Amino acid sequence: MDIFKIVIWGITAGMILLLIRRERPELAMGFSLVAGVSILLAVLPGLRTVVSAFSDIASEAGLGPLYFGIILKVVAISYIADLGASICRDADENLIASRIEMAGKILILVCSIPIIQGIVELIRTLLT
Amino acid sequence: MPNTDVIFKIAGLAIIVSVLHAVVKQAGKEEYAWLITLTGVVIVLSMVMGLVADLFQAVKSTFGLP
């Protein structure tokens, strides 16, 4: 089972991290980044099958590939932005963390503009 | 689990840097102690960056981004 491996991995990394953080807090940031990234890398292949299943469902439901691609892009942006923000917050850099989150929100807004345009277009066709 | 070697490498590096830092500080060379810390940070950063690039590639290919 993958979850046992990941939990054991996380506990081990946390124990070593406690040891390092007292002596070298700047190296502890790199250590926690590696621990988090390797956990995410371990679960990403499972997510790939989920994404392909969802794209099958979306294409069967007649949802355009444009909109589904936007949803996937938004999920990926939030995934990466959350990783970066939580690493920075862990190192007590709250300002950088909140800026990363803000940038993620702005990029998501930029990505979702076609959906908003689609809604406006739909309303216009309904009204006329 | 993947990347076991990287994380233990970083842990070992942190211990070595701590010991070197303490030794150099005891010898009364504060400026070299700082340099040792900086070198450790640079080495760890170069290890971390490869892994982060792997993660970004994996996320890109998973979500089908260009």
PDB file of N, CA, C and O in Angstrom, chain A residues 60-124:
ATOM      1  N   GLU A  60     -17.483  12.437 -23.248  1.00  0.00           N
ATOM      2  CA  GLU A  60     -18.771  11.770 -23.440  1.00  0.00           C
ATOM      3  C   GLU A  60     -19.923  12.710 -23.156  1.00  0.00           C
ATOM      4  O   GLU A  60     -20.970  12.645 -23.785  1.00  0.00           O
ATOM      5  N   ALA A  61     -19.728  13.613 -22.184  1.00  0.00           N
ATOM      6  CA  ALA A  61     -20.792  14.543 -21.833  1.00  0.00           C
ATOM      7  C   ALA A  61     -20.883  15.689 -22.824  1.00  0.00           C
ATOM      8  O   ALA A  61     -21.741  16.553 -22.682  1.00  0.00           O
ATOM      9  N   GLY A  62     -19.977  15.697 -23.823  1.00  0.00           N
ATOM     10  CA  GLY A  62     -20.041  16.740 -24.832  1.00  0.00           C
ATOM     11  C   GLY A  62     -19.441  18.048 -24.384  1.00  0.00           C
ATOM     12  O   GLY A  62     -19.683  19.089 -24.988  1.00  0.00           O
ATOM     13  N   LEU A  63     -18.657  18.004 -23.295  1.00  0.00           N
ATOM     14  CA  LEU A  63     -17.975  19.214 -22.841  1.00  0.00           C
ATOM     15  C   LEU A  63     -16.783  19.456 -23.758  1.00  0.00           C
ATOM     16  O   LEU A  63     -16.048  18.531 -24.062  1.00  0.00           O
ATOM     17  N   GLY A  64     -16.631  20.696 -24.197  1.00  0.00           N
ATOM     18  CA  GLY A  64     -15.550  20.990 -25.120  1.00  0.00           C
ATOM     19  C   GLY A  64     -14.202  20.761 -24.490  1.00  0.00           C
ATOM     20  O   GLY A  64     -14.038  20.925 -23.275  1.00  0.00           O
ATOM     21  N   PRO A  65     -13.228  20.367 -25.284  1.00  0.00           N
ATOM     22  CA  PRO A  65     -11.879  20.154 -24.732  1.00  0.00           C
ATOM     23  C   PRO A  65     -11.267  21.450 -24.208  1.00  0.00           C
ATOM     24  O   PRO A  65     -10.397  21.407 -23.343  1.00  0.00           O
ATOM     25  N   LEU A  66     -11.764  22.594 -24.721  1.00  0.00           N
ATOM     26  CA  LEU A  66     -11.248  23.889 -24.258  1.00  0.00           C
ATOM     27  C   LEU A  66     -11.532  24.071 -22.775  1.00  0.00           C
ATOM     28  O   LEU A  66     -10.640  24.362 -21.975  1.00  0.00           O
ATOM     29  N   TYR A  67     -12.798  23.849 -22.387  1.00  0.00           N
ATOM     30  CA  TYR A  67     -13.172  24.088 -20.998  1.00  0.00           C
ATOM     31  C   TYR A  67     -12.511  23.091 -20.064  1.00  0.00           C
ATOM     32  O   TYR A  67     -12.055  23.444 -18.978  1.00  0.00           O
ATOM     33  N   PHE A  68     -12.442  21.835 -20.492  1.00  0.00           N
ATOM     34  CA  PHE A  68     -11.807  20.843 -19.633  1.00  0.00           C
ATOM     35  C   PHE A  68     -10.315  21.126 -19.456  1.00  0.00           C
ATOM     36  O   PHE A  68      -9.767  20.968 -18.362  1.00  0.00           O
ATOM     37  N   GLY A  69      -9.692  21.583 -20.551  1.00  0.00           N
ATOM     38  CA  GLY A  69      -8.272  21.957 -20.445  1.00  0.00           C
ATOM     39  C   GLY A  69      -8.060  23.083 -19.465  1.00  0.00           C
ATOM     40  O   GLY A  69      -7.083  23.091 -18.706  1.00  0.00           O
ATOM     41  N   ILE A  70      -9.005  24.041 -19.463  1.00  0.00           N
ATOM     42  CA  ILE A  70      -8.896  25.162 -18.519  1.00  0.00           C
ATOM     43  C   ILE A  70      -8.987  24.660 -17.088  1.00  0.00           C
ATOM     44  O   ILE A  70      -8.225  25.082 -16.209  1.00  0.00           O
ATOM     45  N   ILE A  71      -9.914  23.727 -16.856  1.00  0.00           N
ATOM     46  CA  ILE A  71     -10.061  23.197 -15.490  1.00  0.00           C
ATOM     47  C   ILE A  71      -8.770  22.515 -15.044  1.00  0.00           C
ATOM     48  O   ILE A  71      -8.274  22.731 -13.931  1.00  0.00           O
ATOM     49  N   LEU A  72      -8.195  21.719 -15.943  1.00  0.00           N
ATOM     50  CA  LEU A  72      -6.953  21.025 -15.592  1.00  0.00           C
ATOM     51  C   LEU A  72      -5.838  22.012 -15.305  1.00  0.00           C
ATOM     52  O   LEU A  72      -5.046  21.833 -14.375  1.00  0.00           O
ATOM     53  N   LYS A  73      -5.794  23.089 -16.119  1.00  0.00           N
ATOM     54  CA  LYS A  73      -4.755  24.081 -15.937  1.00  0.00           C
ATOM     55  C   LYS A  73      -4.894  24.759 -14.571  1.00  0.00           C
ATOM     56  O   LYS A  73      -3.908  24.987 -13.864  1.00  0.00           O
ATOM     57  N   VAL A  74      -6.154  25.062 -14.199  1.00  0.00           N
ATOM     58  CA  VAL A  74      -6.396  25.708 -12.912  1.00  0.00           C
ATOM     59  C   VAL A  74      -5.964  24.786 -11.769  1.00  0.00           C
ATOM     60  O   VAL A  74      -5.333  25.232 -10.801  1.00  0.00           O
ATOM     61  N   VAL A  75      -6.276  23.498 -11.906  1.00  0.00           N
ATOM     62  CA  VAL A  75      -5.875  22.550 -10.854  1.00  0.00           C
ATOM     63  C   VAL A  75      -4.358  22.493 -10.740  1.00  0.00           C
ATOM     64  O   VAL A  75      -3.799  22.517  -9.630  1.00  0.00           O
ATOM     65  N   ALA A  76      -3.676  22.472 -11.909  1.00  0.00           N
ATOM     66  CA  ALA A  76      -2.213  22.400 -11.868  1.00  0.00           C
ATOM     67  C   ALA A  76      -1.629  23.657 -11.245  1.00  0.00           C
ATOM     68  O   ALA A  76      -0.691  23.585 -10.434  1.00  0.00           O
ATOM     69  N   ILE A  77      -2.191  24.824 -11.590  1.00  0.00           N
ATOM     70  CA  ILE A  77      -1.678  26.070 -11.025  1.00  0.00           C
ATOM     71  C   ILE A  77      -1.851  26.075  -9.512  1.00  0.00           C
ATOM     72  O   ILE A  77      -0.938  26.438  -8.765  1.00  0.00           O
ATOM     73  N   SER A  78      -3.010  25.631  -9.032  1.00  0.00           N
ATOM     74  CA  SER A  78      -3.227  25.675  -7.591  1.00  0.00           C
ATOM     75  C   SER A  78      -2.325  24.676  -6.867  1.00  0.00           C
ATOM     76  O   SER A  78      -1.821  24.959  -5.776  1.00  0.00           O
ATOM     77  N   TYR A  79      -2.072  23.545  -7.517  1.00  0.00           N
ATOM     78  CA  TYR A  79      -1.174  22.526  -6.969  1.00  0.00           C
ATOM     79  C   TYR A  79       0.230  23.092  -6.757  1.00  0.00           C
ATOM     80  O   TYR A  79       0.805  23.018  -5.666  1.00  0.00           O
ATOM     81  N   ILE A  80       0.768  23.726  -7.815  1.00  0.00           N
ATOM     82  CA  ILE A  80       2.135  24.261  -7.758  1.00  0.00           C
ATOM     83  C   ILE A  80       2.202  25.451  -6.812  1.00  0.00           C
ATOM     84  O   ILE A  80       3.126  25.563  -5.994  1.00  0.00           O
ATOM     85  N   ALA A  81       1.197  26.344  -6.888  1.00  0.00           N
ATOM     86  CA  ALA A  81       1.230  27.538  -6.046  1.00  0.00           C
ATOM     87  C   ALA A  81       1.125  27.168  -4.576  1.00  0.00           C
ATOM     88  O   ALA A  81       1.798  27.767  -3.724  1.00  0.00           O
ATOM     89  N   ASP A  82       0.318  26.150  -4.274  1.00  0.00           N
ATOM     90  CA  ASP A  82       0.193  25.721  -2.886  1.00  0.00           C
ATOM     91  C   ASP A  82       1.504  25.139  -2.368  1.00  0.00           C
ATOM     92  O   ASP A  82       1.903  25.400  -1.224  1.00  0.00           O
ATOM     93  N   LEU A  83       2.182  24.374  -3.247  1.00  0.00           N
ATOM     94  CA  LEU A  83       3.493  23.825  -2.844  1.00  0.00           C
ATOM     95  C   LEU A  83       4.456  24.942  -2.482  1.00  0.00           C
ATOM     96  O   LEU A  83       5.045  24.954  -1.390  1.00  0.00           O
ATOM     97  N   GLY A  84       4.580  25.922  -3.395  1.00  0.00           N
ATOM     98  CA  GLY A  84       5.528  27.006  -3.153  1.00  0.00           C
ATOM     99  C   GLY A  84       5.153  27.836  -1.948  1.00  0.00           C
ATOM    100  O   GLY A  84       6.007  28.184  -1.117  1.00  0.00           O
ATOM    101  N   ALA A  85       3.860  28.136  -1.802  1.00  0.00           N
ATOM    102  CA  ALA A  85       3.429  28.984  -0.695  1.00  0.00           C
ATOM    103  C   ALA A  85       3.640  28.284   0.633  1.00  0.00           C
ATOM    104  O   ALA A  85       4.083  28.904   1.610  1.00  0.00           O
ATOM    105  N   SER A  86       3.365  26.973   0.691  1.00  0.00           N
ATOM    106  CA  SER A  86       3.520  26.314   1.990  1.00  0.00           C
ATOM    107  C   SER A  86       4.990  26.134   2.347  1.00  0.00           C
ATOM    108  O   SER A  86       5.325  26.190   3.537  1.00  0.00           O
ATOM    109  N   ILE A  87       5.848  25.977   1.336  1.00  0.00           N
ATOM    110  CA  ILE A  87       7.287  25.905   1.643  1.00  0.00           C
ATOM    111  C   ILE A  87       7.763  27.239   2.209  1.00  0.00           C
ATOM    112  O   ILE A  87       8.480  27.284   3.217  1.00  0.00           O
ATOM    113  N   CYS A  88       7.330  28.333   1.575  1.00  0.00           N
ATOM    114  CA  CYS A  88       7.757  29.646   2.070  1.00  0.00           C
ATOM    115  C   CYS A  88       7.189  29.932   3.455  1.00  0.00           C
ATOM    116  O   CYS A  88       7.864  30.513   4.306  1.00  0.00           O
ATOM    117  N   ARG A  89       5.934  29.524   3.692  1.00  0.00           N
ATOM    118  CA  ARG A  89       5.338  29.773   5.006  1.00  0.00           C
ATOM    119  C   ARG A  89       6.027  28.943   6.081  1.00  0.00           C
ATOM    120  O   ARG A  89       6.166  29.380   7.226  1.00  0.00           O
ATOM    121  N   ASP A  90       6.466  27.750   5.686  1.00  0.00           N
ATOM    122  CA  ASP A  90       7.190  26.890   6.619  1.00  0.00           C
ATOM    123  C   ASP A  90       8.498  27.539   7.059  1.00  0.00           C
ATOM    124  O   ASP A  90       8.944  27.341   8.185  1.00  0.00           O
ATOM    125  N   ALA A  91       9.104  28.330   6.156  1.00  0.00           N
ATOM    126  CA  ALA A  91      10.355  29.012   6.485  1.00  0.00           C
ATOM    127  C   ALA A  91      10.098  30.390   7.074  1.00  0.00           C
ATOM    128  O   ALA A  91      11.007  31.216   7.113  1.00  0.00           O
ATOM    129  N   ASP A  92       8.869  30.644   7.519  1.00  0.00           N
ATOM    130  CA  ASP A  92       8.484  31.912   8.144  1.00  0.00           C
ATOM    131  C   ASP A  92       8.600  33.108   7.210  1.00  0.00           C
ATOM    132  O   ASP A  92       8.854  34.221   7.645  1.00  0.00           O
ATOM    133  N   GLU A  93       8.448  32.863   5.899  1.00  0.00           N
ATOM    134  CA  GLU A  93       8.438  33.958   4.935  1.00  0.00           C
ATOM    135  C   GLU A  93       7.004  34.170   4.479  1.00  0.00           C
ATOM    136  O   GLU A  93       6.613  33.811   3.373  1.00  0.00           O
ATOM    137  N   ASN A  94       6.208  34.782   5.372  1.00  0.00           N
ATOM    138  CA  ASN A  94       4.780  34.871   5.091  1.00  0.00           C
ATOM    139  C   ASN A  94       4.468  35.813   3.942  1.00  0.00           C
ATOM    140  O   ASN A  94       3.506  35.607   3.210  1.00  0.00           O
ATOM    141  N   LEU A  95       5.312  36.843   3.778  1.00  0.00           N
ATOM    142  CA  LEU A  95       5.056  37.801   2.711  1.00  0.00           C
ATOM    143  C   LEU A  95       5.180  37.131   1.346  1.00  0.00           C
ATOM    144  O   LEU A  95       4.292  37.266   0.493  1.00  0.00           O
ATOM    145  N   ILE A  96       6.296  36.385   1.158  1.00  0.00           N
ATOM    146  CA  ILE A  96       6.505  35.712  -0.127  1.00  0.00           C
ATOM    147  C   ILE A  96       5.394  34.693  -0.363  1.00  0.00           C
ATOM    148  O   ILE A  96       4.892  34.555  -1.487  1.00  0.00           O
ATOM    149  N   ALA A  97       5.004  33.995   0.715  1.00  0.00           N
ATOM    150  CA  ALA A  97       3.966  32.987   0.569  1.00  0.00           C
ATOM    151  C   ALA A  97       2.662  33.611   0.088  1.00  0.00           C
ATOM    152  O   ALA A  97       2.021  33.099  -0.836  1.00  0.00           O
ATOM    153  N   SER A  98       2.290  34.746   0.699  1.00  0.00           N
ATOM    154  CA  SER A  98       1.018  35.341   0.278  1.00  0.00           C
ATOM    155  C   SER A  98       1.123  35.929  -1.119  1.00  0.00           C
ATOM    156  O   SER A  98       0.135  35.926  -1.856  1.00  0.00           O
ATOM    157  N   ARG A  99       2.339  36.385  -1.514  1.00  0.00           N
ATOM    158  CA  ARG A  99       2.482  36.873  -2.892  1.00  0.00           C
ATOM    159  C   ARG A  99       2.347  35.733  -3.890  1.00  0.00           C
ATOM    160  O   ARG A  99       1.756  35.888  -4.958  1.00  0.00           O
ATOM    161  N   ILE A 100       2.912  34.562  -3.535  1.00  0.00           N
ATOM    162  CA  ILE A 100       2.780  33.406  -4.434  1.00  0.00           C
ATOM    163  C   ILE A 100       1.312  33.030  -4.586  1.00  0.00           C
ATOM    164  O   ILE A 100       0.829  32.762  -5.693  1.00  0.00           O
ATOM    165  N   GLU A 101       0.577  33.053  -3.455  1.00  0.00           N
ATOM    166  CA  GLU A 101      -0.843  32.715  -3.542  1.00  0.00           C
ATOM    167  C   GLU A 101      -1.603  33.728  -4.390  1.00  0.00           C
ATOM    168  O   GLU A 101      -2.474  33.370  -5.192  1.00  0.00           O
ATOM    169  N   MET A 102      -1.246  34.996  -4.214  1.00  0.00           N
ATOM    170  CA  MET A 102      -1.891  36.048  -5.012  1.00  0.00           C
ATOM    171  C   MET A 102      -1.617  35.827  -6.497  1.00  0.00           C
ATOM    172  O   MET A 102      -2.527  35.933  -7.332  1.00  0.00           O
ATOM    173  N   ALA A 103      -0.351  35.521  -6.831  1.00  0.00           N
ATOM    174  CA  ALA A 103       0.004  35.290  -8.231  1.00  0.00           C
ATOM    175  C   ALA A 103      -0.767  34.094  -8.784  1.00  0.00           C
ATOM    176  O   ALA A 103      -1.230  34.119  -9.932  1.00  0.00           O
ATOM    177  N   GLY A 104      -0.926  33.053  -7.953  1.00  0.00           N
ATOM    178  CA  GLY A 104      -1.705  31.900  -8.385  1.00  0.00           C
ATOM    179  C   GLY A 104      -3.138  32.277  -8.693  1.00  0.00           C
ATOM    180  O   GLY A 104      -3.709  31.864  -9.702  1.00  0.00           O
ATOM    181  N   LYS A 105      -3.728  33.112  -7.813  1.00  0.00           N
ATOM    182  CA  LYS A 105      -5.116  33.534  -8.040  1.00  0.00           C
ATOM    183  C   LYS A 105      -5.236  34.333  -9.323  1.00  0.00           C
ATOM    184  O   LYS A 105      -6.175  34.144 -10.110  1.00  0.00           O
ATOM    185  N   ILE A 106      -4.263  35.234  -9.549  1.00  0.00           N
ATOM    186  CA  ILE A 106      -4.331  36.064 -10.757  1.00  0.00           C
ATOM    187  C   ILE A 106      -4.203  35.188 -12.004  1.00  0.00           C
ATOM    188  O   ILE A 106      -4.938  35.355 -12.983  1.00  0.00           O
ATOM    189  N   LEU A 107      -3.262  34.215 -11.957  1.00  0.00           N
ATOM    190  CA  LEU A 107      -3.076  33.357 -13.128  1.00  0.00           C
ATOM    191  C   LEU A 107      -4.317  32.508 -13.382  1.00  0.00           C
ATOM    192  O   LEU A 107      -4.678  32.263 -14.532  1.00  0.00           O
ATOM    193  N   ILE A 108      -4.984  32.078 -12.283  1.00  0.00           N
ATOM    194  CA  ILE A 108      -6.212  31.306 -12.464  1.00  0.00           C
ATOM    195  C   ILE A 108      -7.289  32.168 -13.104  1.00  0.00           C
ATOM    196  O   ILE A 108      -8.017  31.733 -14.001  1.00  0.00           O
ATOM    197  N   LEU A 109      -7.363  33.433 -12.673  1.00  0.00           N
ATOM    198  CA  LEU A 109      -8.331  34.349 -13.269  1.00  0.00           C
ATOM    199  C   LEU A 109      -8.056  34.532 -14.749  1.00  0.00           C
ATOM    200  O   LEU A 109      -8.976  34.508 -15.582  1.00  0.00           O
ATOM    201  N   VAL A 110      -6.759  34.689 -15.097  1.00  0.00           N
ATOM    202  CA  VAL A 110      -6.386  34.863 -16.502  1.00  0.00           C
ATOM    203  C   VAL A 110      -6.783  33.629 -17.310  1.00  0.00           C
ATOM    204  O   VAL A 110      -7.307  33.743 -18.420  1.00  0.00           O
ATOM    205  N   CYS A 111      -6.568  32.444 -16.716  1.00  0.00           N
ATOM    206  CA  CYS A 111      -6.908  31.219 -17.439  1.00  0.00           C
ATOM    207  C   CYS A 111      -8.404  31.073 -17.646  1.00  0.00           C
ATOM    208  O   CYS A 111      -8.853  30.498 -18.631  1.00  0.00           O
ATOM    209  N   SER A 112      -9.187  31.550 -16.654  1.00  0.00           N
ATOM    210  CA  SER A 112     -10.625  31.270 -16.708  1.00  0.00           C
ATOM    211  C   SER A 112     -11.402  32.338 -17.455  1.00  0.00           C
ATOM    212  O   SER A 112     -12.636  32.274 -17.491  1.00  0.00           O
ATOM    213  N   ILE A 113     -10.722  33.291 -18.067  1.00  0.00           N
ATOM    214  CA  ILE A 113     -11.413  34.321 -18.843  1.00  0.00           C
ATOM    215  C   ILE A 113     -12.285  33.729 -19.956  1.00  0.00           C
ATOM    216  O   ILE A 113     -13.429  34.161 -20.132  1.00  0.00           O
ATOM    217  N   PRO A 114     -11.810  32.707 -20.722  1.00  0.00           N
ATOM    218  CA  PRO A 114     -12.682  32.149 -21.769  1.00  0.00           C
ATOM    219  C   PRO A 114     -13.993  31.602 -21.227  1.00  0.00           C
ATOM    220  O   PRO A 114     -15.035  31.714 -21.902  1.00  0.00           O
ATOM    221  N   ILE A 115     -13.984  31.049 -19.995  1.00  0.00           N
ATOM    222  CA  ILE A 115     -15.239  30.531 -19.429  1.00  0.00           C
ATOM    223  C   ILE A 115     -16.195  31.684 -19.141  1.00  0.00           C
ATOM    224  O   ILE A 115     -17.401  31.609 -19.436  1.00  0.00           O
ATOM    225  N   ILE A 116     -15.647  32.773 -18.582  1.00  0.00           N
ATOM    226  CA  ILE A 116     -16.498  33.928 -18.288  1.00  0.00           C
ATOM    227  C   ILE A 116     -17.081  34.497 -19.577  1.00  0.00           C
ATOM    228  O   ILE A 116     -18.266  34.821 -19.664  1.00  0.00           O
ATOM    229  N   GLN A 117     -16.223  34.560 -20.611  1.00  0.00           N
ATOM    230  CA  GLN A 117     -16.704  35.030 -21.909  1.00  0.00           C
ATOM    231  C   GLN A 117     -17.793  34.115 -22.454  1.00  0.00           C
ATOM    232  O   GLN A 117     -18.790  34.578 -23.019  1.00  0.00           O
ATOM    233  N   GLY A 118     -17.620  32.800 -22.250  1.00  0.00           N
ATOM    234  CA  GLY A 118     -18.628  31.846 -22.701  1.00  0.00           C
ATOM    235  C   GLY A 118     -19.957  32.063 -22.011  1.00  0.00           C
ATOM    236  O   GLY A 118     -21.026  32.002 -22.645  1.00  0.00           O
ATOM    237  N   ILE A 119     -19.892  32.339 -20.669  1.00  0.00           N
ATOM    238  CA  ILE A 119     -21.133  32.579 -19.921  1.00  0.00           C
ATOM    239  C   ILE A 119     -21.836  33.827 -20.448  1.00  0.00           C
ATOM    240  O   ILE A 119     -23.059  33.839 -20.666  1.00  0.00           O
ATOM    241  N   VAL A 120     -21.040  34.895 -20.683  1.00  0.00           N
ATOM    242  CA  VAL A 120     -21.629  36.133 -21.176  1.00  0.00           C
ATOM    243  C   VAL A 120     -22.256  35.916 -22.545  1.00  0.00           C
ATOM    244  O   VAL A 120     -23.369  36.387 -22.824  1.00  0.00           O
ATOM    245  N   GLU A 121     -21.551  35.139 -23.371  1.00  0.00           N
ATOM    246  CA  GLU A 121     -22.074  34.848 -24.716  1.00  0.00           C
ATOM    247  C   GLU A 121     -23.401  34.073 -24.635  1.00  0.00           C
ATOM    248  O   GLU A 121     -24.365  34.354 -25.353  1.00  0.00           O
ATOM    249  N   LEU A 122     -23.431  33.108 -23.686  1.00  0.00           N
ATOM    250  CA  LEU A 122     -24.643  32.297 -23.501  1.00  0.00           C
ATOM    251  C   LEU A 122     -25.813  33.163 -23.082  1.00  0.00           C
ATOM    252  O   LEU A 122     -26.937  33.050 -23.603  1.00  0.00           O
ATOM    253  N   ILE A 123     -25.537  34.084 -22.107  1.00  0.00           N
ATOM    254  CA  ILE A 123     -26.604  34.972 -21.637  1.00  0.00           C
ATOM    255  C   ILE A 123     -27.104  35.841 -22.783  1.00  0.00           C
ATOM    256  O   ILE A 123     -28.311  36.048 -22.946  1.00  0.00           O
ATOM    257  N   ARG A 124     -26.172  36.287 -23.610  1.00  0.00           N
ATOM    258  CA  ARG A 124     -26.576  37.169 -24.718  1.00  0.00           C
ATOM    259  C   ARG A 124     -27.455  36.428 -25.697  1.00  0.00           C
ATOM    260  O   ARG A 124     -28.471  36.954 -26.158  1.00  0.00           O
TER     261      ARG A 124
END
